[in-house]
mmCIF file of C-alpha atoms and ligand atoms in Angstrom:
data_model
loop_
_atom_site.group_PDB
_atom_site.id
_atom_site.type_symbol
_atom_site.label_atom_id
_atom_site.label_comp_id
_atom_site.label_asym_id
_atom_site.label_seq_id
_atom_site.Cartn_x
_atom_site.Cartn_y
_atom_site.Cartn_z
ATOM 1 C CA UNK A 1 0.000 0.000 0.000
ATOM 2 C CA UNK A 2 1.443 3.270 -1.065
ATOM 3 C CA UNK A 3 0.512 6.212 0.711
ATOM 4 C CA UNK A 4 0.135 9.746 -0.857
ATOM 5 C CA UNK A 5 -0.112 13.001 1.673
ATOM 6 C CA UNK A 6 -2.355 15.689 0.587
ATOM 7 C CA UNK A 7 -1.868 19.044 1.739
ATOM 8 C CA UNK A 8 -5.213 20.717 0.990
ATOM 9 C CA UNK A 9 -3.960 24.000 1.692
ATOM 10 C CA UNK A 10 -1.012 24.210 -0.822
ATOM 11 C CA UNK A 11 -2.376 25.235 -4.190
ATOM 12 C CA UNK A 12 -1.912 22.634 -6.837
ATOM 13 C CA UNK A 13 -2.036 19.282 -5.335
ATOM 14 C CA UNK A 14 -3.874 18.330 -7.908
ATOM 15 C CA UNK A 15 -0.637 18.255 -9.978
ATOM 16 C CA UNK A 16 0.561 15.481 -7.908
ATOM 17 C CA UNK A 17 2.408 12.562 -9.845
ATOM 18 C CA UNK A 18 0.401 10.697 -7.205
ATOM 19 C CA UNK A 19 -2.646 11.806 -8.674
ATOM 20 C CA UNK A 20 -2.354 10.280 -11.818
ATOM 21 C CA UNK A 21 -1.105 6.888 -9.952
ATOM 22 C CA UNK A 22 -3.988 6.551 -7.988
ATOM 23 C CA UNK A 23 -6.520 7.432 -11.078
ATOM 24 C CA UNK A 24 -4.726 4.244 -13.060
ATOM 25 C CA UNK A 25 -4.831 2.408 -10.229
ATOM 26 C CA UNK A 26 -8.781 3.016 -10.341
ATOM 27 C CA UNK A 27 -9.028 2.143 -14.377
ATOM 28 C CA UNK A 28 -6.819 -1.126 -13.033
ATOM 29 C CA UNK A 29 -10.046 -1.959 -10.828
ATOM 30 C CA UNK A 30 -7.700 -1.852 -7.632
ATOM 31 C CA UNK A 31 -9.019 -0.446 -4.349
ATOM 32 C CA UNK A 32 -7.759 3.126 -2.878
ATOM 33 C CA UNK A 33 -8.782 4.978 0.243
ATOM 34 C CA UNK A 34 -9.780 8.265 0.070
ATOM 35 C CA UNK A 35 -11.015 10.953 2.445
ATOM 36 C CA UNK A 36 -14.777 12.531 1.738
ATOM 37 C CA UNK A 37 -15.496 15.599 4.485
ATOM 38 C CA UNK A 38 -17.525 12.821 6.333
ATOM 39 C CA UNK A 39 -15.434 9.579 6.756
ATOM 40 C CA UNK A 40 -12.516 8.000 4.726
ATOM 41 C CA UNK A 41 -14.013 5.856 1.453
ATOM 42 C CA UNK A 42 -12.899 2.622 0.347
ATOM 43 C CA UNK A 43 -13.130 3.219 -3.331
ATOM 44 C CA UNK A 44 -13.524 1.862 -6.786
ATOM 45 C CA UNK A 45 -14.649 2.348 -10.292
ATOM 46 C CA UNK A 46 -18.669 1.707 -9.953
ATOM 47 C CA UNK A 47 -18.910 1.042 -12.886
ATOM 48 C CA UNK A 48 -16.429 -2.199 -12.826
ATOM 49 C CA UNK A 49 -18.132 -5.281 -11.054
ATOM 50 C CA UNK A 50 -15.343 -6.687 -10.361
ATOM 51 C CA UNK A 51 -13.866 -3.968 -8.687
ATOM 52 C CA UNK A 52 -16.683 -3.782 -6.488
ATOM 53 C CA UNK A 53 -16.674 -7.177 -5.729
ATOM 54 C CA UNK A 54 -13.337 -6.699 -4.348
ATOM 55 C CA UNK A 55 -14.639 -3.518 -1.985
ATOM 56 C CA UNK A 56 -17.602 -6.322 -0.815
ATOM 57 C CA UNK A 57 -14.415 -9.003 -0.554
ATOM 58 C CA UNK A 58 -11.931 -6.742 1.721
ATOM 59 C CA UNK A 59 -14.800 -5.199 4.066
ATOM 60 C CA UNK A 60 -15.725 -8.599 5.050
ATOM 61 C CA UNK A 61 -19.450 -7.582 3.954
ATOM 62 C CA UNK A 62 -22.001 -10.449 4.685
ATOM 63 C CA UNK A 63 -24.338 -9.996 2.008
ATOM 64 C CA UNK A 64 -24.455 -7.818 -0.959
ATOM 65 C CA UNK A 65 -25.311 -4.012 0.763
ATOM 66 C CA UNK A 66 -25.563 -2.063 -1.938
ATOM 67 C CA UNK A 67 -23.107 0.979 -2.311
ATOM 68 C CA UNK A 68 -23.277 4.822 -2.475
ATOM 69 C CA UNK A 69 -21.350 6.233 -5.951
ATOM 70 C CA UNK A 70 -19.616 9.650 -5.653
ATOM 71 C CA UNK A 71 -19.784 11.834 -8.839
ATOM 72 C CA UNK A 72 -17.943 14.968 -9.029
ATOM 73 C CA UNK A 73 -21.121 17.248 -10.068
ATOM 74 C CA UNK A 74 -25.108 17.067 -9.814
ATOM 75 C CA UNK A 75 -24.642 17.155 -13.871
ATOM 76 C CA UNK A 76 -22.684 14.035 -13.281
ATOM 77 C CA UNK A 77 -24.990 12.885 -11.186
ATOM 78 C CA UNK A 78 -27.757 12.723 -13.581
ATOM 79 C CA UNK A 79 -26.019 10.189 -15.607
ATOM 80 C CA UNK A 80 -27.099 7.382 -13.397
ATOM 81 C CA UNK A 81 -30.181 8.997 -11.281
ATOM 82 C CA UNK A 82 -33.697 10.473 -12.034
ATOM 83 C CA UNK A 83 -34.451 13.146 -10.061
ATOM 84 C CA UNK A 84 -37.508 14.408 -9.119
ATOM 85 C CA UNK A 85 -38.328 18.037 -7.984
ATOM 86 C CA UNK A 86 -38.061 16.875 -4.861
ATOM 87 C CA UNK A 87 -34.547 15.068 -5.220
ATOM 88 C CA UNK A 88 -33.718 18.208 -6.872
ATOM 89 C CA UNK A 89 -34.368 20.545 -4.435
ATOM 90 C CA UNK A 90 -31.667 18.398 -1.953
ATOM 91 C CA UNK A 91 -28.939 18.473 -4.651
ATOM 92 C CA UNK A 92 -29.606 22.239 -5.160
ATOM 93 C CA UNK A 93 -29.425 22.756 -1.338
ATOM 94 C CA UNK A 94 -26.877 20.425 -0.286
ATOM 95 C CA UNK A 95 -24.343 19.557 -3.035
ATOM 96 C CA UNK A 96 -22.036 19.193 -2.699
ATOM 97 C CA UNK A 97 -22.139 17.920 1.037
ATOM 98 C CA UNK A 98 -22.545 15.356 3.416
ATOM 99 C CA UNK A 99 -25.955 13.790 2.004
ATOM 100 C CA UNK A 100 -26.930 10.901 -0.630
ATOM 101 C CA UNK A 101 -29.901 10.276 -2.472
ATOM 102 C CA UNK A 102 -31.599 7.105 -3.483
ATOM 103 C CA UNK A 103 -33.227 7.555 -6.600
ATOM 104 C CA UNK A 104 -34.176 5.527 -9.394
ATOM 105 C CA UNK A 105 -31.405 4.318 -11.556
ATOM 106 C CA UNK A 106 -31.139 5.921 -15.138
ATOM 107 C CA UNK A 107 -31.304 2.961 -18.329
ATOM 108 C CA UNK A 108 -28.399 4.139 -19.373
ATOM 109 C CA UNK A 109 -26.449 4.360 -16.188
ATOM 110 C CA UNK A 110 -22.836 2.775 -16.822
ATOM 111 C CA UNK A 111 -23.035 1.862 -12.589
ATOM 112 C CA UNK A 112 -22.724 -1.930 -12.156
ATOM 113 C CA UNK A 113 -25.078 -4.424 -10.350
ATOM 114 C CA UNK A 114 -23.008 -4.878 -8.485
ATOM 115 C CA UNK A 115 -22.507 -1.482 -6.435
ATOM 116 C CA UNK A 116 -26.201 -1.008 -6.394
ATOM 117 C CA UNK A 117 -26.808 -5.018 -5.292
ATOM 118 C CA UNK A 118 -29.160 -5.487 -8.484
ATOM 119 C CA UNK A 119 -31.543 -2.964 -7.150
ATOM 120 C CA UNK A 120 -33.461 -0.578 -9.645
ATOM 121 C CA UNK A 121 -32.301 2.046 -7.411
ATOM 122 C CA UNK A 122 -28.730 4.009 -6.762
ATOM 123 C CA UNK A 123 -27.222 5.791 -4.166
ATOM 124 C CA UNK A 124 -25.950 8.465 -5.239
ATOM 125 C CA UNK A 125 -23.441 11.769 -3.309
ATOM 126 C CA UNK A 126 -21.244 15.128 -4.067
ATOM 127 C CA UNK A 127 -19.131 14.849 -1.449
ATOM 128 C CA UNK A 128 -17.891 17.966 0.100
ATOM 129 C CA UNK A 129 -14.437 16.504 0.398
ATOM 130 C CA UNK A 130 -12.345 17.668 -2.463
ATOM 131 C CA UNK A 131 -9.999 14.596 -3.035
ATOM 132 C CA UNK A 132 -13.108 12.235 -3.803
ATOM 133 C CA UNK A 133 -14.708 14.770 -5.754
ATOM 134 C CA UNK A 134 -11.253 15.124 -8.001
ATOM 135 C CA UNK A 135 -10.115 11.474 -8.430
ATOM 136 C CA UNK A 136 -13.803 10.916 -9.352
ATOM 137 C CA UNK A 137 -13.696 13.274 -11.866
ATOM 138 C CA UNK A 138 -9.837 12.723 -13.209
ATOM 139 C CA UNK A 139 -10.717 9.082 -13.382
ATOM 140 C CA UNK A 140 -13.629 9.858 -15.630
ATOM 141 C CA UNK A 141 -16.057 7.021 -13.433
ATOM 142 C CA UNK A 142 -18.248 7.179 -10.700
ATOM 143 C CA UNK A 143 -16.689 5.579 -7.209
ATOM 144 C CA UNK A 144 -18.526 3.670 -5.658
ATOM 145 C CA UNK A 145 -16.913 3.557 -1.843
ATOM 146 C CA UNK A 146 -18.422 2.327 1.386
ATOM 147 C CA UNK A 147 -17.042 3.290 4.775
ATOM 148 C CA UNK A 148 -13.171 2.404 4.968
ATOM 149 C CA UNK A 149 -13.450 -0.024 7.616
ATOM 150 C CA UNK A 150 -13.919 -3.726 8.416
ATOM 151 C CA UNK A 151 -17.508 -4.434 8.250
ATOM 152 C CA UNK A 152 -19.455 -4.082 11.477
ATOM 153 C CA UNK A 153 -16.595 -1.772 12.970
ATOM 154 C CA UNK A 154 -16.128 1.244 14.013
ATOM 155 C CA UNK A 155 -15.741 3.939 10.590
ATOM 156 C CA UNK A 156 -12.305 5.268 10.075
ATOM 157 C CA UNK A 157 -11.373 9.152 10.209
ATOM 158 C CA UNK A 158 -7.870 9.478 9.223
ATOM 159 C CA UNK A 159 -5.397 7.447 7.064
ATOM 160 C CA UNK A 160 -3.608 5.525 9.948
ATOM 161 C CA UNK A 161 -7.066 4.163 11.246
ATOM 162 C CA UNK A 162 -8.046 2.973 7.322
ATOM 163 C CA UNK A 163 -3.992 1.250 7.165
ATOM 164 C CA UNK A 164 -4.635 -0.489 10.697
ATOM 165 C CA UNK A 165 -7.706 -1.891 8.777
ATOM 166 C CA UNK A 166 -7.268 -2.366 5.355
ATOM 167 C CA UNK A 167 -4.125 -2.130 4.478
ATOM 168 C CA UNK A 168 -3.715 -5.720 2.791
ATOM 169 C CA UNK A 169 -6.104 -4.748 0.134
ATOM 170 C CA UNK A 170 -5.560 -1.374 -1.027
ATOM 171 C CA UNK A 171 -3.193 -0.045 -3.624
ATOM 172 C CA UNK A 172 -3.029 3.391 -2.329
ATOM 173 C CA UNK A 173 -3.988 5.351 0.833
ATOM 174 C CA UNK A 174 -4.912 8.852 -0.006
ATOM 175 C CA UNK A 175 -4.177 10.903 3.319
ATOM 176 C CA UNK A 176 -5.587 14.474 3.767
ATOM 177 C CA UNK A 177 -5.818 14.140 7.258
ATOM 178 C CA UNK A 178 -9.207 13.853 10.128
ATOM 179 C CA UNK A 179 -12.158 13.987 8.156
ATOM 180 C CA UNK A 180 -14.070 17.453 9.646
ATOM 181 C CA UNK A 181 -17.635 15.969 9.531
ATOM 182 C CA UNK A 182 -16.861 12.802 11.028
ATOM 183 C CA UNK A 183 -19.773 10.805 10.715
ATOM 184 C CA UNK A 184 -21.615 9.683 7.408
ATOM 185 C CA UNK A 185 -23.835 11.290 5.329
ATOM 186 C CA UNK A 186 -27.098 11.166 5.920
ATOM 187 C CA UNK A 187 -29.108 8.641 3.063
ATOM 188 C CA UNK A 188 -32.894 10.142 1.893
ATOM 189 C CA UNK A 189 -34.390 8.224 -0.726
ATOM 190 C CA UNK A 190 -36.728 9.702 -2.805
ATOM 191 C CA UNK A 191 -37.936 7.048 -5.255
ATOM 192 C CA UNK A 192 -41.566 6.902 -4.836
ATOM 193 C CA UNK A 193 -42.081 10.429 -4.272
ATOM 194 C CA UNK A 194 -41.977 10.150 -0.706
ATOM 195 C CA UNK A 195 -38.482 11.854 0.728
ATOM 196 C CA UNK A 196 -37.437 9.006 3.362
ATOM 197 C CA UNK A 197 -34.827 9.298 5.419
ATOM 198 C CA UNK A 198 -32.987 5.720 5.063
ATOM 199 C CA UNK A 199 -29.653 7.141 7.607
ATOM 200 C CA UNK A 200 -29.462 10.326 9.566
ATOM 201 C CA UNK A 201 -25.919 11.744 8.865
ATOM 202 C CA UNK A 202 -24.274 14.445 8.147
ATOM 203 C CA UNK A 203 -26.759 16.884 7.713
ATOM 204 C CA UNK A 204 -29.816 17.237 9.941
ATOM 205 C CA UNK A 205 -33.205 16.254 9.392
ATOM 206 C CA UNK A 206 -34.455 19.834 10.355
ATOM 207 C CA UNK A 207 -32.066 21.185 7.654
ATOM 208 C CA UNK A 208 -33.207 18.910 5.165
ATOM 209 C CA UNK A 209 -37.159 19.484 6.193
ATOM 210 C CA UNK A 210 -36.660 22.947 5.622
ATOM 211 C CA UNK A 211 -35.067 22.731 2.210
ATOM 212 C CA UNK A 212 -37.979 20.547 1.359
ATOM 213 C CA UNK A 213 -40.672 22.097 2.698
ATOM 214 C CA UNK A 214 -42.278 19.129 4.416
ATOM 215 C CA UNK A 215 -41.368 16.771 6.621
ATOM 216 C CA UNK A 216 -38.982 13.685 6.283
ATOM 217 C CA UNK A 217 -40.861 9.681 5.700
ATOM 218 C CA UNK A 218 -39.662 6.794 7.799
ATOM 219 C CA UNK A 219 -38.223 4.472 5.052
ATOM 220 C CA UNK A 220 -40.861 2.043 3.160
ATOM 221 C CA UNK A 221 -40.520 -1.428 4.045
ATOM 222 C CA UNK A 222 -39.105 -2.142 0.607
ATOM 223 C CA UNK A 223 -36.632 0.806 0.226
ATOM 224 C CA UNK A 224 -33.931 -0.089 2.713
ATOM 225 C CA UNK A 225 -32.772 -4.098 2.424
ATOM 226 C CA UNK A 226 -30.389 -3.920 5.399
ATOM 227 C CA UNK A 227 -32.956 -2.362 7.698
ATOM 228 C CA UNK A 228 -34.279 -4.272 11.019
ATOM 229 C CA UNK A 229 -36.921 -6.733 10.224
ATOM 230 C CA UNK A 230 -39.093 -5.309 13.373
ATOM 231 C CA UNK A 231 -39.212 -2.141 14.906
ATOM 232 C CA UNK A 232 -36.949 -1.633 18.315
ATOM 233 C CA UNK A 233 -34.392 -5.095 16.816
ATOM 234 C CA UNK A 234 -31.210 -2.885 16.086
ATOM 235 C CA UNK A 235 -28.772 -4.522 13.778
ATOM 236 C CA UNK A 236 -25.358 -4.113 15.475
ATOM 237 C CA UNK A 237 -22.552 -1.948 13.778
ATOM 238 C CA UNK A 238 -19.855 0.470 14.612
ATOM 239 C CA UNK A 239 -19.146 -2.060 16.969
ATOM 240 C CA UNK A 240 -15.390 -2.196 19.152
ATOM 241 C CA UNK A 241 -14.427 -4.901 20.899
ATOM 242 C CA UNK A 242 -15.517 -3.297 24.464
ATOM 243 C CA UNK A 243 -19.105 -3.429 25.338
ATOM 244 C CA UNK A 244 -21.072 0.072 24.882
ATOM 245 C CA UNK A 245 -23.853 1.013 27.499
ATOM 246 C CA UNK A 246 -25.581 4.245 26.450
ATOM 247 C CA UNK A 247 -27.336 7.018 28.652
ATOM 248 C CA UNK A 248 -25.031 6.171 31.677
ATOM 249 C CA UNK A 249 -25.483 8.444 34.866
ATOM 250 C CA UNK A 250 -22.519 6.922 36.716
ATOM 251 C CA UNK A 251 -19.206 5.373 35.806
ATOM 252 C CA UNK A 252 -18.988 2.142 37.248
ATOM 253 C CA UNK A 253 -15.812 -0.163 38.247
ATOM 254 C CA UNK A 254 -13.499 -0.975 35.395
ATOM 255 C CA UNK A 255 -15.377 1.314 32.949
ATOM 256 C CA UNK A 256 -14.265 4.046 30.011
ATOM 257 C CA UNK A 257 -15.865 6.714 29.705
ATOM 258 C CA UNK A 258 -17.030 8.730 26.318
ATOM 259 C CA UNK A 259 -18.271 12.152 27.815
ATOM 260 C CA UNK A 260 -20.193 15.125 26.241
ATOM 261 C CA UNK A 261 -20.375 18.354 27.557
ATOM 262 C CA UNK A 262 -19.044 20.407 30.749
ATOM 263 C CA UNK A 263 -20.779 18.357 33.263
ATOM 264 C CA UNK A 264 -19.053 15.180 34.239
ATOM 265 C CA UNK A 265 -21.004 11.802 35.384
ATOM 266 C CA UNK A 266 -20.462 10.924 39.334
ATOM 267 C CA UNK A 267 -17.873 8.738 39.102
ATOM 268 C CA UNK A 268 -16.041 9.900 36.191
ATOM 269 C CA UNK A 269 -12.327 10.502 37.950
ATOM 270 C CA UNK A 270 -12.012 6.886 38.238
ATOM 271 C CA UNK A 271 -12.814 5.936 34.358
ATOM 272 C CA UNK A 272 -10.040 3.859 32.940
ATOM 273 C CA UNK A 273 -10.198 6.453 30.332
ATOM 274 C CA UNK A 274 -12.275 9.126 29.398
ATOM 275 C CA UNK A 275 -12.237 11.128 26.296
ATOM 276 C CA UNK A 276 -14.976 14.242 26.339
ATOM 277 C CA UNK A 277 -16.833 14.618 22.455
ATOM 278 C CA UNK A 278 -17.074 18.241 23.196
ATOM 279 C CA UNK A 279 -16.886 19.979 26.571
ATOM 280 C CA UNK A 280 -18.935 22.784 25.521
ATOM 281 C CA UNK A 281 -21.821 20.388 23.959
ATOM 282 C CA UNK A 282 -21.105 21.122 20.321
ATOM 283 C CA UNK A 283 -22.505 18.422 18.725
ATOM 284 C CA UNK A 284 -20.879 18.757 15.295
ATOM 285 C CA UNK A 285 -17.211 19.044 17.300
ATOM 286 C CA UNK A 286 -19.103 15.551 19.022
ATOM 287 C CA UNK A 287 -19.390 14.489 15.606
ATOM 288 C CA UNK A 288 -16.042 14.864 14.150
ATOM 289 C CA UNK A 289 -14.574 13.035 17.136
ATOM 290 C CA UNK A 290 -16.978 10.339 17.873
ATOM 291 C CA UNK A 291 -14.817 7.453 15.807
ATOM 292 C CA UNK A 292 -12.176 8.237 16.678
ATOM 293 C CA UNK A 293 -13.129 8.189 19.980
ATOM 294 C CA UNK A 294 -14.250 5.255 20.452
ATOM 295 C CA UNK A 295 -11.545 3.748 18.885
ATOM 296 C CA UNK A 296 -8.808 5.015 21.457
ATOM 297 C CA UNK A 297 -11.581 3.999 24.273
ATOM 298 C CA UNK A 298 -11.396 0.702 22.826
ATOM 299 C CA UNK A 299 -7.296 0.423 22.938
ATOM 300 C CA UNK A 300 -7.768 1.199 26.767
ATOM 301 C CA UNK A 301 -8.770 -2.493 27.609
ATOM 302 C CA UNK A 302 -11.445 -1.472 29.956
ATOM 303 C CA UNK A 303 -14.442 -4.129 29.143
ATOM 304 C CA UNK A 304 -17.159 -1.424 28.854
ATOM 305 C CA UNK A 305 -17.563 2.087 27.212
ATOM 306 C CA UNK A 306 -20.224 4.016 28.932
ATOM 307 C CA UNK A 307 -21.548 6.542 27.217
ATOM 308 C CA UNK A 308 -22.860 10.283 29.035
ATOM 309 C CA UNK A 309 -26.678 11.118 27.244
ATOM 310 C CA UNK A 310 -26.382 12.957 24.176
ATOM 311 C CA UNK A 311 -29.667 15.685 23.280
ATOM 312 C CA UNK A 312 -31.354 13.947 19.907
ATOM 313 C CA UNK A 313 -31.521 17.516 18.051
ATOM 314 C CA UNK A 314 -29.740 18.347 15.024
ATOM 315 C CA UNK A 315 -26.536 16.373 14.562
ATOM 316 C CA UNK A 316 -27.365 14.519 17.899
ATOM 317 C CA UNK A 317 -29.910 12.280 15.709
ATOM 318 C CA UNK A 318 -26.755 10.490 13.842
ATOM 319 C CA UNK A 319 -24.849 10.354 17.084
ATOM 320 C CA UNK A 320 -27.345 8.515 18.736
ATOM 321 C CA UNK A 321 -28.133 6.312 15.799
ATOM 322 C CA UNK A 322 -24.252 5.458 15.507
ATOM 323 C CA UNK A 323 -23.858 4.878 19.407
ATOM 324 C CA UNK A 324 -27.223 2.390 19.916
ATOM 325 C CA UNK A 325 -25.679 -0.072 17.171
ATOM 326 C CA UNK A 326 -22.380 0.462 18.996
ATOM 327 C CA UNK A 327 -24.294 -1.035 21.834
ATOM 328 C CA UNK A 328 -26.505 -3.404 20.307
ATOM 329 C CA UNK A 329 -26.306 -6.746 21.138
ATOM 330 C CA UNK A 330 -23.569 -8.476 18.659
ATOM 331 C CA UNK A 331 -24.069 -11.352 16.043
HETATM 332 O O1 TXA B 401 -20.496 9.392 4.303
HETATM 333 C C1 TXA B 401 -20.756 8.349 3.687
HETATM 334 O O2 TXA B 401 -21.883 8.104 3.257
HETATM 335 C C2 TXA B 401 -19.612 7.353 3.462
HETATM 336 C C3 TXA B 401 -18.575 8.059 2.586
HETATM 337 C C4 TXA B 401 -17.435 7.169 2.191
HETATM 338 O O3 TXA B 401 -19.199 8.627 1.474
HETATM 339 N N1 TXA B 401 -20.081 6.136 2.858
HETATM 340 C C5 TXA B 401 -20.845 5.227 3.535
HETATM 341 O O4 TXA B 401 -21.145 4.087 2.826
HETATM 342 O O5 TXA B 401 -21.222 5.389 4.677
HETATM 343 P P1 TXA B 401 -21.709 2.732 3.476
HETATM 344 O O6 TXA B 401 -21.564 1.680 2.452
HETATM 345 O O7 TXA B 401 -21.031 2.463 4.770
HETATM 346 O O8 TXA B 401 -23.233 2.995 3.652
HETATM 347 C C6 TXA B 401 -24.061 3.023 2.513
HETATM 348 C C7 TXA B 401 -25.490 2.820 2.883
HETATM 349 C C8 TXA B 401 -25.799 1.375 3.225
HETATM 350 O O9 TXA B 401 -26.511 1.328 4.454
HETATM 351 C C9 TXA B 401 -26.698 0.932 2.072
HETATM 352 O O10 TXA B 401 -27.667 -0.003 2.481
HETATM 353 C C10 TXA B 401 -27.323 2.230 1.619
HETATM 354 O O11 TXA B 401 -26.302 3.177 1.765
HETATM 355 N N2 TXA B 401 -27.711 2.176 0.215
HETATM 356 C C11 TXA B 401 -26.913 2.156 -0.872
HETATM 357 N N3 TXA B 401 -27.629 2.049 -2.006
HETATM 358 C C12 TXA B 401 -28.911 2.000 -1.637
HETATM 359 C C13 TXA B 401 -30.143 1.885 -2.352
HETATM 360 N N4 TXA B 401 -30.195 1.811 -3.676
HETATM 361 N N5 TXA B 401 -31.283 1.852 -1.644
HETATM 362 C C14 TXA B 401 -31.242 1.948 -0.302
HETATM 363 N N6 TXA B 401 -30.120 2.054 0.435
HETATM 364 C C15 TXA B 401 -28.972 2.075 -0.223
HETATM 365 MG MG1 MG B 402 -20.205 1.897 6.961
#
């Protein structure tokens, strides 16, 4: 695995002999890791199955999940997706940025089966991160790119976290440094001219209400294939190896602690370790650091990550969402 170090704030790093490496590597059909503004992509050329097969191969994926494709433009975009007024609108308002939309797949989309899991559907995303947005469009192909991690683990932030994981399977690591969102977009699909919200991510429900003028759909039975089966049975993911137990008032023997805000739990001096999201309750600082996080909680050895409650509004929806499959019970 090579790795090439992206200085965002030096003009011209687009003229990188590295840049043209890692776009061959992509018409090869060889993996690469690359940095979006929410977490770090494990990326490929969408449009070659068997390039996504090997993204499906390296995560360890169980079953076929289909993928989200990053295009460098809405124009792009529109390639592979029909848009409604309504998917429109979210483009307009929020691309490029940390949200995807599900729409229906264009006839003529070049995307393979295999990223979209044979569904008559895509996922589709601008990302705000330049890199992905560049190679995407250097390359000339969509990329499709999951999360950069093992499946079932915790999501990666920054370059060393995606080597620790995956670096038997990639050709290149692109490294621009911590990812300034820090958790993934949010997913609405709008395919049956319903906006759902499949994921809350990125960018908050009440922002996206607002740009829509109406409010957000819980997802149709048929529009998510990796949702529970029954309401209140929470598939486990972003799991670490410690156990995770949410809402906690006290720290108890042997625990770590994940804290939020100025207010510490009783207790919390004699946490194995403790690592506060944001001492001044900013959830999008909680955001950016919550991977991360728990990842260094996790190399502590303490059996148990407790977790301080974290308000559901705005960015505090994804948080929440992330930590209860942290904590839910594991296959
Ligand atoms: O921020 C992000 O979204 C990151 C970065 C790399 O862009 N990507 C990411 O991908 O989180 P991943 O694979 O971890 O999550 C993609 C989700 C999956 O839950 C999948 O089921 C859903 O998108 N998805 C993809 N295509 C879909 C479709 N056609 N219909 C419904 N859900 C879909
Ligand atoms: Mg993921």
């Amino acid at each position: 695995m090579q790795r090439w170090t992206v200085d965002l704030d030096e003009k011209g790093w687009q003229d990188a002999p590295e840049a043209q490496e890692v776009c061959n590597a992509i018409r090869a059909g060889e993996l690469v890791a690359i940095p979006t503004e929410t977490v770090y992509g494990l990326a490929a050329d969408a449009t070659n199955g068997l390039a996504c097969a090997k993204i499906y191969q390296a995560k360890g994926r169980p079953q076929f999940n289909p993928l989200i494709s990053h295009l460098p433009s809405f124009e792009a975009a529109q390639q592979h997706g029909i848009f409604d007024e309504d998917a429109r609108k979210l483009a307009e308002a929020f691309w490029p940025g940390p949200l995807t939309i599900v729409v229906p797949k264009q006839a003529a989309s070049t995307i393979s089966d295999l990223a979209t899991a044979g569904l008559d559907t895509v996922a589709l995303r601008v990302p705000a991160g330049p890199v992905m947005r560049f190679l995407s469009e250097k390359s000339g192909v969509p990329l499709a790119a999951p999360s950069a991690n093992i499946s079932g683990r915790v999501s990666t932030t920054n370059a060393d976290e995606v080597a620790n994981d995956l670096a038997d399977a990639l050709s290149f690591v692109v490294d621009a440094g911590a990812c300034p969102v820090g958790i993934e977009s949010t997913i609405v699909a709008v395919v049956d001219g319903t906006p759902r919200l499949l994921r809350p991510g990125g960018v908050a429900r009440e922002d996206i209400e607002k740009a829509l003028g109406r409010p957000l759909e819980a997802p149709s039975p048929t529009s998510r294939p990796d949702a529970p089966q029954a309401p209140g049975m929470l598939s486990s993911h972003y799991a670490p190896d410690a156990a995770v137990r949410l809402n906690a008032e006290e720290v108890r023997d042997g625990e770590a602690l994940l804290s939020f805000g100025p207010n510490r739990p009783a207790g919390a001096e004699n946490a194995v370790a403790e690592i506060n999201l944001s001492q001044t309750g900013d959830l999008a600082e909680a955001a950016a650091t919550l991977f991360t996080a728990l990842r260094h909680l996790d190399r502590s050895g303490a059996g148990t990550i407790c977790v301080q409650p974290i308000p559901m509004e705005g960015l505090g929806e994804a948080i929440n969402d992330r930590l209860r499959r942290a904590a839910a019970p594991r296959p």
